[in-house]
């Protein structure tokens, strides 16, 4: 037993001694010194995105340039509107006395255009005692209508001259002048209609006293659209019966329902821009003027109606026509923001907005911009290059395609 322990300790000593000799003869290789690796390499954005075109490529692109500038740009908000016929633009023609209607040779149908003085119906008066009384009463009424219309015309003329003098002396507004002119035009049309009716009545009364009563021609009081015809040929109508309506489309209104919460943000005194919903690119629309109209609102929708006057002498719009109306917002800032042409802005796949800055000969650098809003063909920037930086406004999308590899 004792001899076994001696043998075990002898073997253990030989192993330890051998290991020690091995470490002395063959020491371990030294560990290399570890160096610190930075987490990232910082590279400026404008040093990465640079394009240098060849002379042939520059000529084929036919690029155009502009400089970034600061300019006051009014903000606008888009609403939907409807073209309507304003009060006073529809003339209703009634039978001046009892009689039988006869159609003219060419009676226009509702929806067709008519000219001032064009005959729509002929009225053969009924020569009964009651008809004679009605004819005399109609003549007296026509004379009174002419006097009333003349008084309205005189008052409108005075108001127009006053508004004109105030505008010339820079003490009045263009809006007041336009409203006075519209009232004068309306009063002029009214007296023309009244005089024509009075002359027709005088002729009929004179023919009745002579015993020869010719048919009375009922003509269109003004040029416009025949909106409605309420009688037909051969019909006997009483005095005062509505026969037809003529609508003047030269000036129409645009009704714009506006959310009540937006009224404080809008410039209600500034002109707006109206354009058809199907307007193509490049259609700048038509300027419309705000007018004073009877208040109207929709309680369920929470909207208030704004009204604008539209010059429609070109007959571009019809009643009921839906239009897009761009209304200016009230100015809230006095500073002038950075502005560039909207054609200079390009979008990447992530929605980022960029422009190309021209640096040196045929050298371009893509610069990031942040668009605040777009007004027409001008983009207003929140951030971007400095004022005076020359950028590409035509050919930017081709540069982007060259850079990304997506070219035709």
Coordinates of C-alpha atoms in Angstrom, one line a residue:
X1 CA 0.0 0.0 0.0
X2 CA 2.7 2.4 0.9
X3 CA 4.6 1.6 -2.2
X4 CA 1.6 2.5 -4.4
X5 CA 1.4 6.0 -2.8
X6 CA 5.1 6.5 -3.5
X7 CA 4.6 5.6 -7.2
X8 CA 1.6 8.0 -7.6
X9 CA 3.4 11.0 -6.1
X10 CA 6.4 10.3 -8.3
X11 CA 4.3 10.3 -11.5
X12 CA 2.6 13.6 -10.5
X13 CA 5.9 15.3 -9.9
X14 CA 7.3 14.2 -13.3
X15 CA 4.2 15.8 -15.0
X16 CA 4.5 19.1 -13.2
X17 CA 8.2 19.3 -13.9
X18 CA 7.7 18.6 -17.6
X19 CA 5.2 21.4 -18.0
X20 CA 7.4 23.8 -16.3
X21 CA 10.3 23.0 -18.5
X22 CA 8.0 23.4 -21.6
X23 CA 7.0 26.9 -20.5
X24 CA 10.6 27.9 -20.0
X25 CA 11.7 26.5 -23.4
X26 CA 8.6 27.6 -25.5
X27 CA 7.0 30.7 -23.9
X28 CA 3.5 31.8 -25.4
X29 CA 3.4 34.4 -28.2
X30 CA 2.6 38.0 -27.0
X31 CA -1.0 39.1 -27.6
X32 CA -1.3 41.9 -30.3
X33 CA -2.3 45.3 -29.0
X34 CA -6.0 46.1 -29.7
X35 CA -6.8 49.6 -31.4
X36 CA -10.2 51.5 -30.8
X37 CA -12.5 51.4 -33.9
X38 CA -14.8 54.5 -34.3
X39 CA -18.6 53.8 -34.4
X40 CA -19.2 55.7 -37.6
X41 CA -17.5 57.8 -40.3
X42 CA -19.0 61.3 -40.6
X43 CA -19.4 62.4 -44.2
X44 CA -21.1 65.6 -45.2
X45 CA -24.3 65.2 -47.3
X46 CA -23.2 67.6 -50.0
X47 CA -20.0 65.7 -50.5
X48 CA -21.8 62.5 -51.4
X49 CA -24.3 63.7 -53.9
X50 CA -22.4 65.4 -56.7
X51 CA -23.0 65.1 -60.5
X52 CA -20.6 66.3 -63.2
X53 CA -22.1 66.3 -66.6
X54 CA -20.4 66.0 -69.9
X55 CA -20.8 68.9 -72.4
X56 CA -23.0 66.8 -74.7
X57 CA -25.3 65.8 -71.8
X58 CA -25.7 69.4 -70.6
X59 CA -26.7 70.5 -74.1
X60 CA -29.2 67.7 -74.5
X61 CA -30.9 68.5 -71.2
X62 CA -31.4 72.2 -72.0
X63 CA -31.5 73.1 -68.4
X64 CA -32.8 76.4 -66.9
X65 CA -31.7 78.0 -63.7
X66 CA -33.0 80.5 -61.1
X67 CA -31.9 81.9 -57.8
X68 CA -33.4 81.3 -54.4
X69 CA -35.0 84.5 -53.1
X70 CA -37.1 85.8 -50.3
X71 CA -40.6 87.1 -51.2
X72 CA -43.9 87.5 -49.4
X73 CA -46.3 84.8 -50.6
X74 CA -49.9 84.8 -49.5
X75 CA -51.2 81.4 -48.4
X76 CA -54.5 80.1 -49.9
X77 CA -57.0 77.5 -49.1
X78 CA -59.1 75.5 -51.6
X79 CA -62.9 75.2 -51.3
X80 CA -65.7 73.9 -53.4
X81 CA -68.2 76.4 -54.8
X82 CA -71.3 76.5 -57.0
X83 CA -72.2 79.0 -59.7
X84 CA -75.7 80.5 -59.0
X85 CA -77.8 83.2 -60.6
X86 CA -77.8 86.4 -58.5
X87 CA -81.0 88.3 -57.6
X88 CA -82.1 90.7 -60.3
X89 CA -80.5 88.8 -63.1
X90 CA -83.7 86.9 -64.1
X91 CA -86.5 88.9 -65.7
X92 CA -90.0 87.5 -65.6
X93 CA -92.3 88.5 -68.4
X94 CA -96.0 88.5 -67.6
X95 CA -99.1 89.1 -69.7
X96 CA -100.0 92.8 -69.5
X97 CA -103.6 92.1 -70.0
X98 CA -106.0 89.2 -70.8
X99 CA -105.7 87.7 -74.3
X100 CA -104.8 84.8 -76.5
X101 CA -101.2 83.8 -77.2
X102 CA -99.8 83.2 -80.6
X103 CA -96.3 81.8 -81.1
X104 CA -93.8 83.7 -83.2
X105 CA -92.4 82.1 -86.3
X106 CA -89.4 80.8 -84.5
X107 CA -90.1 80.3 -80.9
X108 CA -87.0 79.4 -78.9
X109 CA -87.2 76.5 -76.5
X110 CA -86.1 76.7 -72.8
X111 CA -82.4 76.6 -72.5
X112 CA -81.7 78.5 -75.8
X113 CA -80.1 81.9 -76.0
X114 CA -82.3 84.9 -77.0
X115 CA -81.4 88.4 -78.0
X116 CA -82.9 91.6 -76.6
X117 CA -86.0 92.5 -78.5
X118 CA -86.6 89.0 -79.9
X119 CA -90.3 88.2 -80.1
X120 CA -91.3 85.2 -78.0
X121 CA -95.1 85.4 -78.1
X122 CA -97.8 87.6 -79.6
X123 CA -100.8 88.5 -77.5
X124 CA -104.2 89.2 -79.0
X125 CA -106.1 91.2 -76.3
X126 CA -109.7 90.3 -75.4
X127 CA -111.9 93.3 -76.1
X128 CA -114.4 92.7 -73.4
X129 CA -115.5 95.5 -70.9
X130 CA -113.3 93.8 -68.3
X131 CA -110.4 93.7 -70.8
X132 CA -110.8 97.4 -71.5
X133 CA -110.6 98.2 -67.8
X134 CA -107.6 96.0 -67.3
X135 CA -105.9 97.6 -70.3
X136 CA -106.4 101.1 -68.9
X137 CA -105.2 100.0 -65.5
X138 CA -102.1 98.4 -67.1
X139 CA -101.3 101.7 -68.9
X140 CA -101.5 103.6 -65.6
X141 CA -99.3 101.0 -63.9
X142 CA -96.8 101.1 -66.7
X143 CA -96.5 105.0 -66.4
X144 CA -96.0 104.7 -62.7
X145 CA -93.3 102.0 -63.2
X146 CA -91.4 104.3 -65.5
X147 CA -91.4 107.1 -62.9
X148 CA -90.3 104.7 -60.2
X149 CA -87.5 103.3 -62.3
X150 CA -86.3 106.8 -63.2
X151 CA -86.1 107.7 -59.5
X152 CA -84.0 104.5 -58.8
X153 CA -81.8 105.4 -61.8
X154 CA -81.2 108.9 -60.5
X155 CA -80.3 107.6 -57.0
X156 CA -78.0 105.0 -58.5
X157 CA -76.3 107.6 -60.7
X158 CA -75.6 109.8 -57.6
X159 CA -74.2 106.9 -55.6
X160 CA -72.0 105.9 -58.5
X161 CA -70.6 109.4 -59.0
X162 CA -69.9 109.7 -55.3
X163 CA -68.1 106.3 -55.2
X164 CA -66.1 107.3 -58.3
X165 CA -64.9 110.6 -56.7
X166 CA -64.0 108.8 -53.4
X167 CA -62.0 106.2 -55.3
X168 CA -60.1 108.9 -57.3
X169 CA -59.3 110.7 -54.1
X170 CA -58.1 107.5 -52.5
X171 CA -60.8 107.9 -49.8
X172 CA -63.0 105.0 -51.0
X173 CA -62.6 101.4 -51.9
X174 CA -62.7 99.5 -55.2
X175 CA -65.4 97.2 -53.7
X176 CA -67.7 100.2 -53.0
X177 CA -67.1 101.5 -56.5
X178 CA -67.9 98.1 -58.1
X179 CA -71.1 97.7 -56.0
X180 CA -72.3 101.2 -57.0
X181 CA -71.6 100.4 -60.7
X182 CA -73.6 97.2 -60.4
X183 CA -76.6 99.0 -58.9
X184 CA -76.4 101.6 -61.7
X185 CA -76.3 98.9 -64.4
X186 CA -79.3 97.2 -62.8
X187 CA -81.3 100.5 -62.6
X188 CA -80.5 101.2 -66.2
X189 CA -81.9 97.8 -67.3
X190 CA -85.0 98.3 -65.2
X191 CA -85.9 101.6 -66.8
X192 CA -85.3 100.3 -70.3
X193 CA -87.7 97.5 -69.6
X194 CA -90.3 99.9 -68.0
X195 CA -90.1 102.3 -71.0
X196 CA -90.6 99.5 -73.5
X197 CA -93.6 98.2 -71.6
X198 CA -95.1 101.7 -71.3
X199 CA -94.7 102.3 -75.1
X200 CA -96.3 99.0 -75.9
X201 CA -99.3 99.8 -73.7
X202 CA -99.7 103.3 -75.2
X203 CA -99.8 101.8 -78.6
X204 CA -102.4 99.3 -77.6
X205 CA -104.6 101.9 -76.0
X206 CA -104.3 104.1 -79.1
X207 CA -105.3 101.2 -81.4
X208 CA -108.2 100.4 -79.1
X209 CA -109.6 103.9 -79.3
X210 CA -109.3 103.7 -83.1
X211 CA -111.1 100.4 -83.1
X212 CA -108.1 98.5 -84.5
X213 CA -106.2 96.5 -81.9
X214 CA -103.2 94.7 -83.3
X215 CA -101.5 91.8 -81.4
X216 CA -99.1 92.8 -78.8
X217 CA -95.6 91.5 -79.3
X218 CA -94.0 90.1 -76.1
X219 CA -90.2 90.3 -76.6
X220 CA -87.2 89.4 -74.5
X221 CA -86.4 92.4 -72.3
X222 CA -82.6 91.6 -72.6
X223 CA -80.2 89.2 -74.1
X224 CA -79.7 86.0 -72.1
X225 CA -80.9 82.5 -71.7
X226 CA -84.6 81.5 -71.9
X227 CA -84.8 79.8 -68.6
X228 CA -88.5 78.9 -68.5
X229 CA -91.6 79.1 -70.7
X230 CA -94.9 78.8 -68.7
X231 CA -97.4 79.2 -71.6
X232 CA -98.1 77.8 -75.0
X233 CA -99.5 79.0 -78.3
X234 CA -103.3 79.3 -78.5
X235 CA -103.7 79.6 -74.7
X236 CA -105.9 82.3 -73.2
X237 CA -104.2 83.9 -70.3
X238 CA -105.4 86.4 -67.7
X239 CA -103.6 89.7 -67.0
X240 CA -100.5 89.1 -64.9
X241 CA -99.9 85.5 -65.9
X242 CA -96.3 84.5 -66.0
X243 CA -95.3 83.7 -69.6
X244 CA -91.5 83.2 -69.7
X245 CA -88.2 84.0 -67.9
X246 CA -85.0 85.4 -69.4
X247 CA -81.8 85.0 -67.4
X248 CA -78.7 87.2 -67.9
X249 CA -75.5 85.1 -67.6
X250 CA -73.0 87.9 -68.0
X251 CA -72.5 88.2 -64.3
X252 CA -73.1 85.3 -61.9
X253 CA -72.3 84.6 -58.3
X254 CA -70.2 81.8 -56.8
X255 CA -71.5 80.4 -53.5
X256 CA -68.7 78.9 -51.3
X257 CA -69.7 77.0 -48.2
X258 CA -67.0 77.6 -45.7
X259 CA -66.4 75.9 -42.3
X260 CA -67.1 78.4 -39.5
X261 CA -63.8 77.5 -37.9
X262 CA -61.9 78.8 -41.0
X263 CA -63.5 82.2 -41.2
X264 CA -60.9 83.8 -38.8
X265 CA -58.0 82.5 -40.9
X266 CA -59.3 83.8 -44.3
X267 CA -58.9 87.2 -45.9
X268 CA -62.6 87.9 -46.7
X269 CA -61.9 91.2 -48.4
X270 CA -59.4 89.8 -50.9
X271 CA -60.2 88.5 -54.4
X272 CA -60.3 84.8 -54.9
X273 CA -59.6 82.5 -57.8
X274 CA -62.3 80.2 -59.3
X275 CA -61.6 77.4 -61.8
X276 CA -63.5 74.4 -63.1
X277 CA -63.0 71.1 -61.2
X278 CA -61.8 69.7 -64.5
X279 CA -59.2 72.5 -65.1
X280 CA -56.0 71.2 -66.7
X281 CA -52.5 72.1 -65.6
X282 CA -51.6 75.7 -66.4
X283 CA -55.2 76.9 -66.1
X284 CA -54.8 79.9 -63.7
X285 CA -58.5 80.2 -63.2
X286 CA -60.5 83.4 -63.1
X287 CA -60.5 86.2 -60.5
X288 CA -63.7 86.7 -58.5
X289 CA -64.6 89.6 -56.2
X290 CA -66.2 89.2 -52.8
X291 CA -69.7 90.8 -52.6
X292 CA -72.2 91.6 -49.9
X293 CA -75.1 89.2 -50.1
X294 CA -77.9 88.0 -47.8
X295 CA -76.4 85.8 -45.1
X296 CA -76.8 82.1 -45.6
X297 CA -75.5 79.1 -43.6
X298 CA -76.0 75.4 -43.1
X299 CA -76.5 74.5 -39.4
X300 CA -76.1 70.7 -39.9
X301 CA -72.8 71.0 -41.9
X302 CA -71.5 73.9 -39.7
X303 CA -70.8 76.1 -42.8
X304 CA -71.3 79.7 -43.7
X305 CA -71.7 80.7 -47.3
X306 CA -69.4 83.2 -48.9
X307 CA -70.4 84.9 -52.2
X308 CA -68.2 86.1 -55.0
X309 CA -69.1 87.8 -58.3
X310 CA -67.8 86.2 -61.5
X311 CA -67.6 88.0 -64.9
X312 CA -69.2 85.4 -67.2
X313 CA -69.4 87.3 -70.4
X314 CA -67.5 84.5 -72.1
X315 CA -70.3 82.1 -70.9
X316 CA -67.7 79.8 -69.5
X317 CA -69.9 78.8 -66.5
X318 CA -73.5 77.9 -66.2
X319 CA -75.8 77.9 -63.1
X320 CA -75.1 74.9 -61.0
X321 CA -71.6 74.6 -62.3
X322 CA -69.2 73.2 -59.6
X323 CA -65.9 75.1 -59.3
X324 CA -62.8 75.1 -57.1
X325 CA -62.3 78.4 -55.3
X326 CA -58.9 79.3 -53.9
X327 CA -59.3 81.9 -51.1
X328 CA -56.4 83.8 -49.6
X329 CA -55.6 83.4 -45.9
X330 CA -55.2 86.4 -43.6
X331 CA -51.5 87.4 -43.3
X332 CA -50.0 86.2 -40.0
X333 CA -46.3 86.8 -40.7
X334 CA -44.4 89.9 -41.7
X335 CA -41.2 88.0 -42.7
X336 CA -40.5 87.0 -46.3
X337 CA -39.9 83.2 -46.6
X338 CA -37.6 81.5 -49.1
X339 CA -39.3 80.8 -52.4
X340 CA -38.3 78.8 -55.4
X341 CA -40.2 77.6 -58.6
X342 CA -42.2 74.4 -57.8
X343 CA -40.6 72.8 -60.9
X344 CA -37.2 72.8 -59.1
X345 CA -38.4 70.4 -56.4
X346 CA -37.9 66.7 -56.8
X347 CA -39.1 63.8 -54.5
X348 CA -37.1 60.7 -53.5
X349 CA -38.6 57.3 -52.8
X350 CA -39.0 58.2 -49.1
X351 CA -40.9 61.4 -49.8
X352 CA -37.9 63.7 -49.2
X353 CA -37.7 66.9 -51.1
X354 CA -34.5 68.1 -52.9
X355 CA -33.2 70.7 -55.3
X356 CA -30.1 70.7 -57.4
X357 CA -27.6 73.5 -56.8
X358 CA -25.4 74.5 -59.7
X359 CA -21.7 74.7 -58.7
X360 CA -19.0 75.4 -61.2
X361 CA -19.0 74.2 -64.7
X362 CA -21.5 71.4 -65.3
X363 CA -21.3 70.4 -61.7
X364 CA -24.5 69.9 -59.6
X365 CA -25.1 69.0 -56.0
X366 CA -28.4 67.7 -54.6
X367 CA -29.5 69.8 -51.6
X368 CA -32.3 68.9 -49.2
X369 CA -35.2 71.4 -48.8
X370 CA -38.3 71.3 -46.7
X371 CA -41.4 72.6 -48.5
X372 CA -43.9 74.5 -46.3
X373 CA -46.6 75.0 -48.9
X374 CA -47.1 75.6 -52.6
X375 CA -48.9 78.6 -54.1
X376 CA -49.6 78.2 -57.8
X377 CA -46.2 77.4 -59.4
X378 CA -44.1 78.7 -56.5
X379 CA -42.9 76.6 -53.5
X380 CA -42.4 78.3 -50.1
X381 CA -39.6 76.7 -48.1
X382 CA -39.2 76.2 -44.4
X383 CA -35.5 75.3 -44.8
X384 CA -33.2 75.2 -47.7
X385 CA -30.0 76.8 -49.2
X386 CA -29.2 80.4 -48.7
X387 CA -30.7 83.3 -50.7
X388 CA -29.0 83.7 -54.0
X389 CA -28.1 80.1 -54.5
X390 CA -28.5 79.1 -58.2
X391 CA -30.7 76.0 -58.6
X392 CA -32.0 74.0 -61.6
X393 CA -35.6 74.7 -62.4
X394 CA -35.8 72.8 -65.7
X395 CA -34.0 69.4 -66.0
X396 CA -33.9 68.6 -62.3
X397 CA -35.8 65.3 -62.7
X398 CA -33.4 64.3 -65.5
X399 CA -30.4 64.9 -63.1
X400 CA -32.1 62.8 -60.5
X401 CA -32.6 60.0 -63.0
X402 CA -29.0 60.2 -64.0
X403 CA -27.9 60.0 -60.3
X404 CA -30.2 57.0 -59.4
X405 CA -29.8 55.2 -62.7
X406 CA -33.4 55.4 -63.7
X407 CA -33.2 57.0 -67.1
X408 CA -35.0 56.6 -70.4

